[in-house]
């Protein structure tokens, strides 16, 4: 299990525990459960890379303690 930190830079910082073989869509569901936001409204980015829902966290080389940017569409 790894822990990922998602920050929306508006005062909301979420720590989520997930597995490396989870997809980005699974991660969005976990974030939505903690924030109360609909998962289809969540956009995850790192710098200029927008993460696509069907790709696993391991394929994106997301590791334990990594911080992602949380946006709302």
mmCIF file of N, CA and C in Angstrom:
data_model
loop_
_atom_site.group_PDB
_atom_site.id
_atom_site.type_symbol
_atom_site.label_atom_id
_atom_site.label_comp_id
_atom_site.label_asym_id
_atom_site.label_seq_id
_atom_site.Cartn_x
_atom_site.Cartn_y
_atom_site.Cartn_z
ATOM 1 N N UNK A 1 0.833 -1.187 0.000
ATOM 2 C CA UNK A 1 0.000 0.000 0.000
ATOM 3 C C UNK A 1 0.875 1.247 0.000
ATOM 4 N N UNK A 2 0.407 2.231 -0.716
ATOM 5 C CA UNK A 2 1.103 3.506 -0.759
ATOM 6 C C UNK A 2 0.145 4.607 -0.324
ATOM 7 N N UNK A 3 0.714 5.724 0.098
ATOM 8 C CA UNK A 3 -0.086 6.881 0.484
ATOM 9 C C UNK A 3 0.229 8.029 -0.464
ATOM 10 N N UNK A 4 -0.827 8.615 -1.020
ATOM 11 C CA UNK A 4 -0.688 9.724 -1.965
ATOM 12 C C UNK A 4 -1.354 10.950 -1.363
ATOM 13 N N UNK A 5 -0.709 12.101 -1.521
ATOM 14 C CA UNK A 5 -1.245 13.362 -1.011
ATOM 15 C C UNK A 5 -1.782 14.157 -2.190
ATOM 16 N N UNK A 6 -3.043 14.574 -2.104
ATOM 17 C CA UNK A 6 -3.672 15.369 -3.152
ATOM 18 C C UNK A 6 -4.022 16.727 -2.578
ATOM 19 N N UNK A 7 -3.534 17.787 -3.210
ATOM 20 C CA UNK A 7 -3.723 19.147 -2.727
ATOM 21 C C UNK A 7 -4.395 19.970 -3.818
ATOM 22 N N UNK A 8 -5.503 20.653 -3.464
ATOM 23 C CA UNK A 8 -6.176 21.487 -4.461
ATOM 24 C C UNK A 8 -5.761 22.952 -4.366
ATOM 25 N N UNK A 9 -4.878 23.282 -3.448
ATOM 26 C CA UNK A 9 -4.351 24.630 -3.228
ATOM 27 C C UNK A 9 -5.433 25.634 -2.867
ATOM 28 N N UNK A 10 -6.572 25.140 -2.411
ATOM 29 C CA UNK A 10 -7.642 25.999 -1.920
ATOM 30 C C UNK A 10 -7.929 25.688 -0.449
ATOM 31 N N UNK A 11 -7.012 24.986 0.191
ATOM 32 C CA UNK A 11 -7.168 24.663 1.603
ATOM 33 C C UNK A 11 -7.531 23.217 1.862
ATOM 34 N N UNK A 12 -7.709 22.433 0.826
ATOM 35 C CA UNK A 12 -8.090 21.037 0.998
ATOM 36 C C UNK A 12 -6.916 20.141 0.608
ATOM 37 N N UNK A 13 -6.441 19.368 1.570
ATOM 38 C CA UNK A 13 -5.354 18.432 1.325
ATOM 39 C C UNK A 13 -5.822 17.062 1.797
ATOM 40 N N UNK A 14 -5.763 16.081 0.917
ATOM 41 C CA UNK A 14 -6.300 14.759 1.195
ATOM 42 C C UNK A 14 -5.180 13.734 1.118
ATOM 43 N N UNK A 15 -5.126 12.847 2.109
ATOM 44 C CA UNK A 15 -4.190 11.717 2.087
ATOM 45 C C UNK A 15 -4.985 10.454 1.787
ATOM 46 N N UNK A 16 -4.564 9.733 0.755
ATOM 47 C CA UNK A 16 -5.296 8.560 0.302
ATOM 48 C C UNK A 16 -4.360 7.363 0.284
ATOM 49 N N UNK A 17 -4.823 6.251 0.855
ATOM 50 C CA UNK A 17 -4.060 5.002 0.789
ATOM 51 C C UNK A 17 -4.638 4.148 -0.322
ATOM 52 N N UNK A 18 -3.759 3.649 -1.207
ATOM 53 C CA UNK A 18 -4.200 2.826 -2.330
ATOM 54 C C UNK A 18 -3.077 1.871 -2.713
ATOM 55 N N UNK A 19 -3.342 1.029 -3.690
ATOM 56 C CA UNK A 19 -2.350 0.070 -4.185
ATOM 57 C C UNK A 19 -1.756 0.564 -5.498
ATOM 58 N N UNK A 20 -0.584 0.050 -5.831
ATOM 59 C CA UNK A 20 0.067 0.441 -7.081
ATOM 60 C C UNK A 20 -0.692 -0.045 -8.306
ATOM 61 N N UNK A 21 -1.439 -1.153 -8.172
ATOM 62 C CA UNK A 21 -2.162 -1.674 -9.327
ATOM 63 C C UNK A 21 -3.547 -1.048 -9.489
ATOM 64 N N UNK A 22 -3.899 -0.062 -8.644
ATOM 65 C CA UNK A 22 -5.149 0.676 -8.810
ATOM 66 C C UNK A 22 -5.030 1.625 -10.008
ATOM 67 N N UNK A 23 -6.153 1.867 -10.657
ATOM 68 C CA UNK A 23 -6.157 2.821 -11.758
ATOM 69 C C UNK A 23 -6.387 4.231 -11.201
ATOM 70 N N UNK A 24 -6.218 5.213 -12.054
ATOM 71 C CA UNK A 24 -6.464 6.598 -11.655
ATOM 72 C C UNK A 24 -7.944 6.784 -11.316
ATOM 73 N N UNK A 25 -8.825 6.064 -12.011
ATOM 74 C CA UNK A 25 -10.264 6.137 -11.711
ATOM 75 C C UNK A 25 -10.542 5.620 -10.290
ATOM 76 N N UNK A 26 -9.843 4.559 -9.872
ATOM 77 C CA UNK A 26 -9.999 4.044 -8.506
ATOM 78 C C UNK A 26 -9.535 5.083 -7.492
ATOM 79 N N UNK A 27 -8.439 5.751 -7.797
ATOM 80 C CA UNK A 27 -7.921 6.793 -6.907
ATOM 81 C C UNK A 27 -8.913 7.951 -6.801
ATOM 82 N N UNK A 28 -9.542 8.308 -7.911
ATOM 83 C CA UNK A 28 -10.536 9.381 -7.884
ATOM 84 C C UNK A 28 -11.734 9.002 -7.011
ATOM 85 N N UNK A 29 -12.122 7.726 -7.032
ATOM 86 C CA UNK A 29 -13.223 7.268 -6.177
ATOM 87 C C UNK A 29 -12.861 7.395 -4.703
ATOM 88 N N UNK A 30 -11.620 7.078 -4.353
ATOM 89 C CA UNK A 30 -11.168 7.200 -2.966
ATOM 90 C C UNK A 30 -11.114 8.663 -2.530
ATOM 91 N N UNK A 31 -10.658 9.524 -3.421
ATOM 92 C CA UNK A 31 -10.609 10.960 -3.115
ATOM 93 C C UNK A 31 -12.029 11.505 -2.961
ATOM 94 N N UNK A 32 -12.930 11.078 -3.842
ATOM 95 C CA UNK A 32 -14.320 11.541 -3.789
ATOM 96 C C UNK A 32 -14.995 11.124 -2.488
ATOM 97 N N UNK A 33 -14.655 9.950 -1.979
ATOM 98 C CA UNK A 33 -15.243 9.485 -0.727
ATOM 99 C C UNK A 33 -14.813 10.360 0.445
ATOM 100 N N UNK A 34 -13.600 10.904 0.393
ATOM 101 C CA UNK A 34 -13.101 11.745 1.490
ATOM 102 C C UNK A 34 -13.517 13.203 1.359
ATOM 103 N N UNK A 35 -13.650 13.690 0.126
ATOM 104 C CA UNK A 35 -13.932 15.113 -0.059
ATOM 105 C C UNK A 35 -15.404 15.422 -0.269
ATOM 106 N N UNK A 36 -16.180 14.438 -0.701
ATOM 107 C CA UNK A 36 -17.582 14.679 -0.985
ATOM 108 C C UNK A 36 -17.826 15.220 -2.381
ATOM 109 N N UNK A 37 -16.805 15.238 -3.210
ATOM 110 C CA UNK A 37 -16.913 15.705 -4.591
ATOM 111 C C UNK A 37 -17.206 14.509 -5.493
ATOM 112 N N UNK A 38 -17.947 14.711 -6.570
ATOM 113 C CA UNK A 38 -18.211 13.623 -7.503
ATOM 114 C C UNK A 38 -16.912 13.232 -8.205
ATOM 115 N N UNK A 39 -16.656 11.930 -8.376
ATOM 116 C CA UNK A 39 -15.396 11.497 -8.998
ATOM 117 C C UNK A 39 -15.223 11.967 -10.435
ATOM 118 N N UNK A 40 -16.328 12.153 -11.161
ATOM 119 C CA UNK A 40 -16.183 12.609 -12.550
ATOM 120 C C UNK A 40 -15.810 14.078 -12.649
ATOM 121 N N UNK A 41 -15.888 14.821 -11.547
ATOM 122 C CA UNK A 41 -15.497 16.233 -11.516
ATOM 123 C C UNK A 41 -14.027 16.424 -11.127
ATOM 124 N N UNK A 42 -13.363 15.346 -10.694
ATOM 125 C CA UNK A 42 -11.984 15.434 -10.215
ATOM 126 C C UNK A 42 -11.007 15.255 -11.373
ATOM 127 N N UNK A 43 -10.011 16.130 -11.431
ATOM 128 C CA UNK A 43 -8.925 16.037 -12.414
ATOM 129 C C UNK A 43 -7.620 16.008 -11.638
ATOM 130 N N UNK A 44 -6.793 14.999 -11.882
ATOM 131 C CA UNK A 44 -5.500 14.873 -11.206
ATOM 132 C C UNK A 44 -4.384 15.218 -12.181
ATOM 133 N N UNK A 45 -3.463 16.049 -11.704
ATOM 134 C CA UNK A 45 -2.348 16.485 -12.549
ATOM 135 C C UNK A 45 -1.057 16.462 -11.744
ATOM 136 N N UNK A 46 0.041 16.398 -12.455
ATOM 137 C CA UNK A 46 1.374 16.616 -11.908
ATOM 138 C C UNK A 46 2.098 17.462 -12.925
ATOM 139 N N UNK A 47 2.391 18.705 -12.583
ATOM 140 C CA UNK A 47 2.902 19.705 -13.511
ATOM 141 C C UNK A 47 1.913 19.861 -14.645
ATOM 142 N N UNK A 48 2.293 19.492 -15.869
ATOM 143 C CA UNK A 48 1.399 19.646 -17.007
ATOM 144 C C UNK A 48 0.805 18.326 -17.463
ATOM 145 N N UNK A 49 1.108 17.243 -16.769
ATOM 146 C CA UNK A 49 0.574 15.934 -17.136
ATOM 147 C C UNK A 49 -0.785 15.720 -16.483
ATOM 148 N N UNK A 50 -1.804 15.500 -17.285
ATOM 149 C CA UNK A 50 -3.122 15.145 -16.779
ATOM 150 C C UNK A 50 -3.240 13.630 -16.824
ATOM 151 N N UNK A 51 -3.567 13.029 -15.677
ATOM 152 C CA UNK A 51 -3.624 11.576 -15.588
ATOM 153 C C UNK A 51 -4.936 11.050 -16.159
ATOM 154 N N UNK A 52 -4.851 10.014 -16.990
ATOM 155 C CA UNK A 52 -6.016 9.401 -17.620
ATOM 156 C C UNK A 52 -6.547 8.279 -16.731
ATOM 157 N N UNK A 53 -7.873 8.077 -16.741
ATOM 158 C CA UNK A 53 -8.544 7.188 -15.799
ATOM 159 C C UNK A 53 -8.175 5.714 -15.933
ATOM 160 N N UNK A 54 -7.887 5.230 -17.113
ATOM 161 C CA UNK A 54 -7.710 3.789 -17.318
ATOM 162 C C UNK A 54 -6.282 3.290 -17.076
ATOM 163 N N UNK A 55 -5.350 4.166 -16.753
ATOM 164 C CA UNK A 55 -3.948 3.782 -16.575
ATOM 165 C C UNK A 55 -3.664 3.601 -15.086
ATOM 166 N N UNK A 56 -2.845 2.604 -14.746
ATOM 167 C CA UNK A 56 -2.558 2.316 -13.344
ATOM 168 C C UNK A 56 -1.549 3.314 -12.775
ATOM 169 N N UNK A 57 -1.527 3.391 -11.462
ATOM 170 C CA UNK A 57 -0.594 4.293 -10.785
ATOM 171 C C UNK A 57 0.852 3.845 -11.002
ATOM 172 N N UNK A 58 1.056 2.542 -11.086
ATOM 173 C CA UNK A 58 2.402 2.014 -11.319
ATOM 174 C C UNK A 58 2.929 2.432 -12.691
ATOM 175 N N UNK A 59 2.058 2.457 -13.687
ATOM 176 C CA UNK A 59 2.469 2.873 -15.035
ATOM 177 C C UNK A 59 2.855 4.354 -15.071
ATOM 178 N N UNK A 60 2.213 5.158 -14.242
ATOM 179 C CA UNK A 60 2.556 6.577 -14.142
ATOM 180 C C UNK A 60 3.737 6.815 -13.197
ATOM 181 N N UNK A 61 4.272 5.756 -12.596
ATOM 182 C CA UNK A 61 5.388 5.823 -11.651
ATOM 183 C C UNK A 61 5.058 6.699 -10.445
ATOM 184 N N UNK A 62 3.835 6.566 -9.967
ATOM 185 C CA UNK A 62 3.421 7.243 -8.742
ATOM 186 C C UNK A 62 3.836 6.359 -7.582
ATOM 187 N N UNK A 63 4.580 6.928 -6.639
ATOM 188 C CA UNK A 63 5.124 6.145 -5.539
ATOM 189 C C UNK A 63 4.624 6.674 -4.202
ATOM 190 N N UNK A 64 5.050 6.028 -3.132
ATOM 191 C CA UNK A 64 4.591 6.356 -1.785
ATOM 192 C C UNK A 64 5.020 7.772 -1.397
ATOM 193 N N UNK A 65 4.078 8.542 -0.879
ATOM 194 C CA UNK A 65 4.358 9.889 -0.422
ATOM 195 C C UNK A 65 4.327 10.947 -1.509
ATOM 196 N N UNK A 66 3.990 10.572 -2.708
ATOM 197 C CA UNK A 66 3.970 11.522 -3.823
ATOM 198 C C UNK A 66 2.778 12.473 -3.689
ATOM 199 N N UNK A 67 2.976 13.703 -4.129
ATOM 200 C CA UNK A 67 1.941 14.723 -4.053
ATOM 201 C C UNK A 67 1.409 15.015 -5.452
ATOM 202 N N UNK A 68 0.075 15.012 -5.587
ATOM 203 C CA UNK A 68 -0.570 15.302 -6.864
ATOM 204 C C UNK A 68 -1.414 16.556 -6.725
ATOM 205 N N UNK A 69 -1.628 17.236 -7.834
ATOM 206 C CA UNK A 69 -2.469 18.432 -7.849
ATOM 207 C C UNK A 69 -3.907 18.019 -8.133
ATOM 208 N N UNK A 70 -4.820 18.553 -7.369
ATOM 209 C CA UNK A 70 -6.233 18.211 -7.466
ATOM 210 C C UNK A 70 -6.999 19.394 -8.037
ATOM 211 N N UNK A 71 -7.652 19.179 -9.173
ATOM 212 C CA UNK A 71 -8.451 20.225 -9.825
ATOM 213 C C UNK A 71 -9.881 19.734 -9.969
ATOM 214 N N UNK A 72 -10.788 20.662 -10.174
ATOM 215 C CA UNK A 72 -12.201 20.353 -10.351
ATOM 216 C C UNK A 72 -12.640 20.861 -11.720
ATOM 217 N N UNK A 73 -13.367 20.026 -12.467
ATOM 218 C CA UNK A 73 -13.846 20.452 -13.779
ATOM 219 C C UNK A 73 -15.333 20.739 -13.757
#
